[in-house]
mmCIF file of C-alpha atoms in Angstrom:
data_model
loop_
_atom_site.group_PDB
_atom_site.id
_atom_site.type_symbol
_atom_site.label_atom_id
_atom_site.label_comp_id
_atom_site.label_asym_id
_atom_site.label_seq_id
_atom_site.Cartn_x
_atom_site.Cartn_y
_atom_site.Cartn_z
ATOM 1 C CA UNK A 1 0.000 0.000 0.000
ATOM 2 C CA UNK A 2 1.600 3.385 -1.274
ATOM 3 C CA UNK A 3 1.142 6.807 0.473
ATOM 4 C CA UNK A 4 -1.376 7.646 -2.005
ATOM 5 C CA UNK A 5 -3.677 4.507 -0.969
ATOM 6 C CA UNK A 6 -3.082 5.040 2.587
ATOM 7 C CA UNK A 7 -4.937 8.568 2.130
ATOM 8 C CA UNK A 8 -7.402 7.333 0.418
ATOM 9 C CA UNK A 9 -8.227 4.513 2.853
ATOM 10 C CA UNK A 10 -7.787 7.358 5.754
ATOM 11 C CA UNK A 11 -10.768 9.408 3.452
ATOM 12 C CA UNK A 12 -12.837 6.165 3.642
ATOM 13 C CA UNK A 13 -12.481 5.926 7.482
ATOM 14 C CA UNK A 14 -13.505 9.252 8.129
ATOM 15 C CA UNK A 15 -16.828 9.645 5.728
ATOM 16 C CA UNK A 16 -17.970 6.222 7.847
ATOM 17 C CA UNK A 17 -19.794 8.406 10.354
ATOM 18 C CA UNK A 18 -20.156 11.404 11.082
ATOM 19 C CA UNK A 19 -18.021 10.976 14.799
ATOM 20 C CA UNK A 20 -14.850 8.664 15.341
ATOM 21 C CA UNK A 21 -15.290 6.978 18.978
ATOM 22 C CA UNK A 22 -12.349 7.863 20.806
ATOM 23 C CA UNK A 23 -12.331 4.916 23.553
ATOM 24 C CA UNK A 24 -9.661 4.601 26.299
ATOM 25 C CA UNK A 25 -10.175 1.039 27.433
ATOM 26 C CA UNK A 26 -9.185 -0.361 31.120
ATOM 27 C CA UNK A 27 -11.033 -4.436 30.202
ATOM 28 C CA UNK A 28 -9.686 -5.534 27.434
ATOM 29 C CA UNK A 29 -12.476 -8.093 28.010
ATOM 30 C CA UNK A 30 -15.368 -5.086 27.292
ATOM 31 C CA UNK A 31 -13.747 -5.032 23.721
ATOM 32 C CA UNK A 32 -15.699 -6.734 21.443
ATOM 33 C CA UNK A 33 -19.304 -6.216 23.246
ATOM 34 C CA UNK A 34 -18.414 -2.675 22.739
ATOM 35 C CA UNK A 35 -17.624 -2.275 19.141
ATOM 36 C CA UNK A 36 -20.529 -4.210 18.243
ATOM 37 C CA UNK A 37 -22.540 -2.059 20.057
ATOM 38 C CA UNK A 38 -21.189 0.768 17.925
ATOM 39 C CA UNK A 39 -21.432 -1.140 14.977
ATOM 40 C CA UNK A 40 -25.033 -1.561 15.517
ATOM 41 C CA UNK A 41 -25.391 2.031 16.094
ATOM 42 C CA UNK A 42 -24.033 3.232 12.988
ATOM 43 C CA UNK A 43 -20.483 4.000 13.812
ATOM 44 C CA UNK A 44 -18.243 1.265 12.463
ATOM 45 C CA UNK A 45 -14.882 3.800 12.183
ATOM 46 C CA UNK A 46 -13.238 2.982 16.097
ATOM 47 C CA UNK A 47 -9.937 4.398 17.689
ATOM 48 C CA UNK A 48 -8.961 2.409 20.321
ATOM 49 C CA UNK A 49 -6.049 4.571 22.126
ATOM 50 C CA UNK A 50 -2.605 3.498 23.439
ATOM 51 C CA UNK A 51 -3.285 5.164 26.870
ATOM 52 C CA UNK A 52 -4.171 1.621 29.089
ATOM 53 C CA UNK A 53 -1.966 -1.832 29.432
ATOM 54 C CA UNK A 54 -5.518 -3.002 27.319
ATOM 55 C CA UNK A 55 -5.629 -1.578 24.479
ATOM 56 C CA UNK A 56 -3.620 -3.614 21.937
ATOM 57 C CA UNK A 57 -5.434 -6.731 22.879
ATOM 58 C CA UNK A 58 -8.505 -4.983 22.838
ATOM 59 C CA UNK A 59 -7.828 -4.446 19.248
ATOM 60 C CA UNK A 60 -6.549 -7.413 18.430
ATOM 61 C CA UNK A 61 -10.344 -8.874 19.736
ATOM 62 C CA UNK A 62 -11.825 -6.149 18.072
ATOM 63 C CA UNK A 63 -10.057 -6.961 14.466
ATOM 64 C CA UNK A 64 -10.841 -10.806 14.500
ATOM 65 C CA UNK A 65 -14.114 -11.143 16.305
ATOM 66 C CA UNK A 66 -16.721 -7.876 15.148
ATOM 67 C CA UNK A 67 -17.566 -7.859 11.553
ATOM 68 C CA UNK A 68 -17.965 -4.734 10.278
ATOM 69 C CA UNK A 69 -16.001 -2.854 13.039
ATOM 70 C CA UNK A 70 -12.765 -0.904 11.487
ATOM 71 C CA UNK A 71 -10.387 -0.687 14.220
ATOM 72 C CA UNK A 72 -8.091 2.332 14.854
ATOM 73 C CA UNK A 73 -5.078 2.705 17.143
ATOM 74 C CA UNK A 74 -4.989 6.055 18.544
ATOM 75 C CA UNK A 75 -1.893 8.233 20.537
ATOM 76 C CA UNK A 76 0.639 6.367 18.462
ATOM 77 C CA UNK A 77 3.652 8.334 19.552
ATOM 78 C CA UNK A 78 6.695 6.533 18.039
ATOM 79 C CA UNK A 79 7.403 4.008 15.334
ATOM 80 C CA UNK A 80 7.214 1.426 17.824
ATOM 81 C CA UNK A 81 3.300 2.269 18.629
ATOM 82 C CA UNK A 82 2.583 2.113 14.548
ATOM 83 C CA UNK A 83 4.385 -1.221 14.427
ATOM 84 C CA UNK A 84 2.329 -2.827 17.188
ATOM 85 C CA UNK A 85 -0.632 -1.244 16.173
ATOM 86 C CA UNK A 86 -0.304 -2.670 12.502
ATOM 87 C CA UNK A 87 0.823 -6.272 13.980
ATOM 88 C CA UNK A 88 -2.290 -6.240 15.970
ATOM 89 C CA UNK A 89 -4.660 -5.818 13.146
ATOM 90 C CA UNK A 90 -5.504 -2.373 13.412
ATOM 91 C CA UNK A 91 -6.937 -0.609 9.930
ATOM 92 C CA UNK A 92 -5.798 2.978 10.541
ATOM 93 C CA UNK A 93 -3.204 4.876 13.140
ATOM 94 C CA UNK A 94 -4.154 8.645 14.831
ATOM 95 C CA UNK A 95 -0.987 10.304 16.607
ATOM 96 C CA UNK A 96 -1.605 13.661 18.636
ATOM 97 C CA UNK A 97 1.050 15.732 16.349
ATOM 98 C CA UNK A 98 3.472 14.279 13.744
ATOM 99 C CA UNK A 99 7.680 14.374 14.280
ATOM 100 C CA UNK A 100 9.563 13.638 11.503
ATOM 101 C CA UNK A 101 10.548 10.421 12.742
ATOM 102 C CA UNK A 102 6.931 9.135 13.227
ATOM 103 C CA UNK A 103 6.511 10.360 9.601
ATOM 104 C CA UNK A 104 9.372 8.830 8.235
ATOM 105 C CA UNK A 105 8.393 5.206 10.304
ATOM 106 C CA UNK A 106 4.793 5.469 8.513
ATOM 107 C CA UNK A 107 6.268 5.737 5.244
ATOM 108 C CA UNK A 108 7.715 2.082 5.850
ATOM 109 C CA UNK A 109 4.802 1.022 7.232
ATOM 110 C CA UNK A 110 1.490 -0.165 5.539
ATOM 111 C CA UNK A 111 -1.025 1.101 8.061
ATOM 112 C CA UNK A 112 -2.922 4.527 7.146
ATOM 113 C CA UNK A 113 -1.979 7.606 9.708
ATOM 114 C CA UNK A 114 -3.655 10.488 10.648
ATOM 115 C CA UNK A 115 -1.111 12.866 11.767
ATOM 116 C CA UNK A 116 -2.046 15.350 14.323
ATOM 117 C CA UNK A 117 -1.913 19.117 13.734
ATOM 118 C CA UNK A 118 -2.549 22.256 15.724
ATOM 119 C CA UNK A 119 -1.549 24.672 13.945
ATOM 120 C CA UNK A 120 -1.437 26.159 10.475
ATOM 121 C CA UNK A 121 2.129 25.633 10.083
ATOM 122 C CA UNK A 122 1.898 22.182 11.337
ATOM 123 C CA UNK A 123 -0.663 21.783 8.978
ATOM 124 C CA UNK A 124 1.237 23.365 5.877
ATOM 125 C CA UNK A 125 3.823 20.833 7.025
ATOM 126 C CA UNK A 126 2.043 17.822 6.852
ATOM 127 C CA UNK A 127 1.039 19.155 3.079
ATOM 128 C CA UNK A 128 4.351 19.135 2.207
ATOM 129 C CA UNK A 129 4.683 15.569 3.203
ATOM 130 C CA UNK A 130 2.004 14.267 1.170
ATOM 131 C CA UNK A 131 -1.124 14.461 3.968
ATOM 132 C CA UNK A 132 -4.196 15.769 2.775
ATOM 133 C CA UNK A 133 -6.302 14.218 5.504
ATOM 134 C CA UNK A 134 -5.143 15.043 9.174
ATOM 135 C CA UNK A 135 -6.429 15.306 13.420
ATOM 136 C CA UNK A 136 -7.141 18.960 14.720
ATOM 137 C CA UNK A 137 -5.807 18.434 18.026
ATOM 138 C CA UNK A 138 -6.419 19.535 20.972
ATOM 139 C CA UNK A 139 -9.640 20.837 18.776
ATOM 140 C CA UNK A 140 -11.175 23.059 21.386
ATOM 141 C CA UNK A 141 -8.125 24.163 23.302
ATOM 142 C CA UNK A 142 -6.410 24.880 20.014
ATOM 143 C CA UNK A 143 -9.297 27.409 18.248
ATOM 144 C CA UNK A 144 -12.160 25.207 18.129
ATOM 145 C CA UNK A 145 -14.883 25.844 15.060
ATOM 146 C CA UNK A 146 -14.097 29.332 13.850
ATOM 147 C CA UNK A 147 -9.776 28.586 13.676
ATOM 148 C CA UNK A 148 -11.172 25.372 11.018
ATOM 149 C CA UNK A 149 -13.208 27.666 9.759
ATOM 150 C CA UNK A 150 -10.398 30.444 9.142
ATOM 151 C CA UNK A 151 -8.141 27.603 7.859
ATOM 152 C CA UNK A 152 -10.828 26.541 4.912
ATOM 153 C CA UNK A 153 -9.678 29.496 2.845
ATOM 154 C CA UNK A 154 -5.631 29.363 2.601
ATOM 155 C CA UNK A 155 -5.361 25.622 3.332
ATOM 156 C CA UNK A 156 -8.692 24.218 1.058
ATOM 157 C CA UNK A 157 -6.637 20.972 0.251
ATOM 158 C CA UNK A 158 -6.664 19.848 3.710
ATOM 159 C CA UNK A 159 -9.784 17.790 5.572
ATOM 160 C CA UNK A 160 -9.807 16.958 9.311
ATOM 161 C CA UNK A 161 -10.596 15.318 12.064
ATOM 162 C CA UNK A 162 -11.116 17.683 15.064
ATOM 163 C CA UNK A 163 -10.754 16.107 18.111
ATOM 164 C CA UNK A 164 -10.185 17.246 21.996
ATOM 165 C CA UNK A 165 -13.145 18.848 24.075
ATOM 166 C CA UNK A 166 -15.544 17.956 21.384
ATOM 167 C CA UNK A 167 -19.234 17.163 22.510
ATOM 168 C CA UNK A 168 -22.485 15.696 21.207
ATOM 169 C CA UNK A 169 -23.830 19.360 21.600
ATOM 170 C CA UNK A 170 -20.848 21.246 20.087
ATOM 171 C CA UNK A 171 -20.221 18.562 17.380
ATOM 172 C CA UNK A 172 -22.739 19.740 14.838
ATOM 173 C CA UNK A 173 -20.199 22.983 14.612
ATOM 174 C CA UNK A 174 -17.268 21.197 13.572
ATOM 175 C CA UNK A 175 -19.349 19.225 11.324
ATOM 176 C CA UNK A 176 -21.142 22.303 9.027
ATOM 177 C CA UNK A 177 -17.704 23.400 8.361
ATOM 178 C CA UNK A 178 -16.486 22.101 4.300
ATOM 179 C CA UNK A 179 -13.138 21.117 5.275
ATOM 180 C CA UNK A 180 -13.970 18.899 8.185
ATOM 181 C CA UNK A 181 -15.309 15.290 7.469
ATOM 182 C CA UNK A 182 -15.636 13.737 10.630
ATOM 183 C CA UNK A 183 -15.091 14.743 14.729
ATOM 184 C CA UNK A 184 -13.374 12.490 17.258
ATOM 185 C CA UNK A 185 -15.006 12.130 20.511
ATOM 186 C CA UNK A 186 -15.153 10.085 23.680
ATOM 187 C CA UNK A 187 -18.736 10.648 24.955
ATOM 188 C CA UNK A 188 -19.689 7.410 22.676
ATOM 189 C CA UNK A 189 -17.768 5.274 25.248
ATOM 190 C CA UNK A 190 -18.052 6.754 28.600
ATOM 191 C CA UNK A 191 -16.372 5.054 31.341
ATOM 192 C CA UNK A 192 -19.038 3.856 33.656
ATOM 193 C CA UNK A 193 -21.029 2.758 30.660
ATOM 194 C CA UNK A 194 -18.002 0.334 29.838
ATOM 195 C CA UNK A 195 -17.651 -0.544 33.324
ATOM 196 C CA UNK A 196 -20.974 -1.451 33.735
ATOM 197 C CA UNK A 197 -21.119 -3.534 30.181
ATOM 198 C CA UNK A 198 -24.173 -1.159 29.232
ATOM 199 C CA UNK A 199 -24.048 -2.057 25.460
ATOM 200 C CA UNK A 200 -27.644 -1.137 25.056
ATOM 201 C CA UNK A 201 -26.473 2.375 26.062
ATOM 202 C CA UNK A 202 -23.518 2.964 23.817
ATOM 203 C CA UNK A 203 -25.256 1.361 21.126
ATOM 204 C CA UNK A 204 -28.042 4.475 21.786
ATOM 205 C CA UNK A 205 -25.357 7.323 22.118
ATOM 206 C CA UNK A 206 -24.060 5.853 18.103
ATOM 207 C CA UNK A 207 -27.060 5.979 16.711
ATOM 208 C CA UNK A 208 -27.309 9.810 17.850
ATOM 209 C CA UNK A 209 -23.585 10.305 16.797
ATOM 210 C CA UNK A 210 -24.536 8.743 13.649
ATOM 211 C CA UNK A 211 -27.543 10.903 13.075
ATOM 212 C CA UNK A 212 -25.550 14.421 13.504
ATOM 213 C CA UNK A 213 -24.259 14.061 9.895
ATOM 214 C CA UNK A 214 -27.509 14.208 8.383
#
């Protein structure tokens, strides 16, 4: 898979749904009940993130047991990170930012990234290495709506993924603006709905996520 097809598989992952479940998993266990519930709700696009001793096996689980799931590995920091997550069957990779040496590591490596950017030079960076499709992180910290907004006219190549203080109220904002595809956002998966298995309840919460692109 060249750089070219690794964009265009990113584009496919983000026009899924309208909002990328960010989940931070503790139960590896909760895995697979999970992303079938947000299967079921409409949101098949999921980024598991590298933040618990979990998460790899939770994608591993996720990749091999839930049909129709696409698995994600999210706060892939180092080469190492995009190497695991592509050896445990993840589809796609999300890092916070992008370093040359992450870049250089995902060149070499057949798993789609989606390189993190907070600013415009960051972004204008990323350009120049071939991304077209990136994260707006920390979205809300960073400038929220109207900085995307203010970036649609110089930068009109670029489409993103804002993620970072991002709610089901404030989502529709990010998602009226023509350069942004898709929002990341962990109120799909909310702790003590994973602690307590409620997979009725997450399935609920993606079928509203999935709704907010309409």
């Amino acid at each position: 898979m060249n750089h070219a097809d690794r964009q265009q598989e990113i584009e496919r992952t983000m026009r899924r749904a309208p909002v990328i479940p960010v989940v931070v998993i503790e139960d590896a266990r909760a895995a697979v009940p999970m992303a079938r519930a947000l299967v079921a709700g409409g949101v098949p696009a999921i980024e598991v993130t590298l933040r618990t001793a979990a998460a790899l096996e939770a994608v591993r689980a996720i990749a091999a047991e839930v049909e129709g799931a696409v698995v994600g590995v999210g706060t892939v920091l180092s080469e190492a990170d995009l190497r695991a997550a592509y050896e445990a069957g993840a589809r796609f990779a999300v890092s916070p930012g992008a370093t040359s040496r992450l870049l250089d590591a995902a060149s070499d490596i057949p798993l789609p990234l989606l390189p993190g950017a907070a600013t415009a030079s960051e972004a204008m960076a990323l350009l120049e290495r071939g991304y077209r499709y990136l994260k707006f992180f920390p979205a809300v910290p960073a400038g929220g709506a109207k900085l995307l907004a203010a970036w649609a006219g110089p930068l009109p190549q670029l489409r993103f993924c804002p993620t970072g203080g991002i709610s089901a109220a404030t989502a529709g904002d990010f998602l009226a603006l023509p350069n942004v595809l898709c929002v990341g956002g962990s109120w799909l998966t909310p702790a003590d709905k994973l602690a307590a298995g409620d997979w009725a309840g997450i399935e609920a919460l993606a079928r509203a996520a999935a709704r907010l692109g309409a």
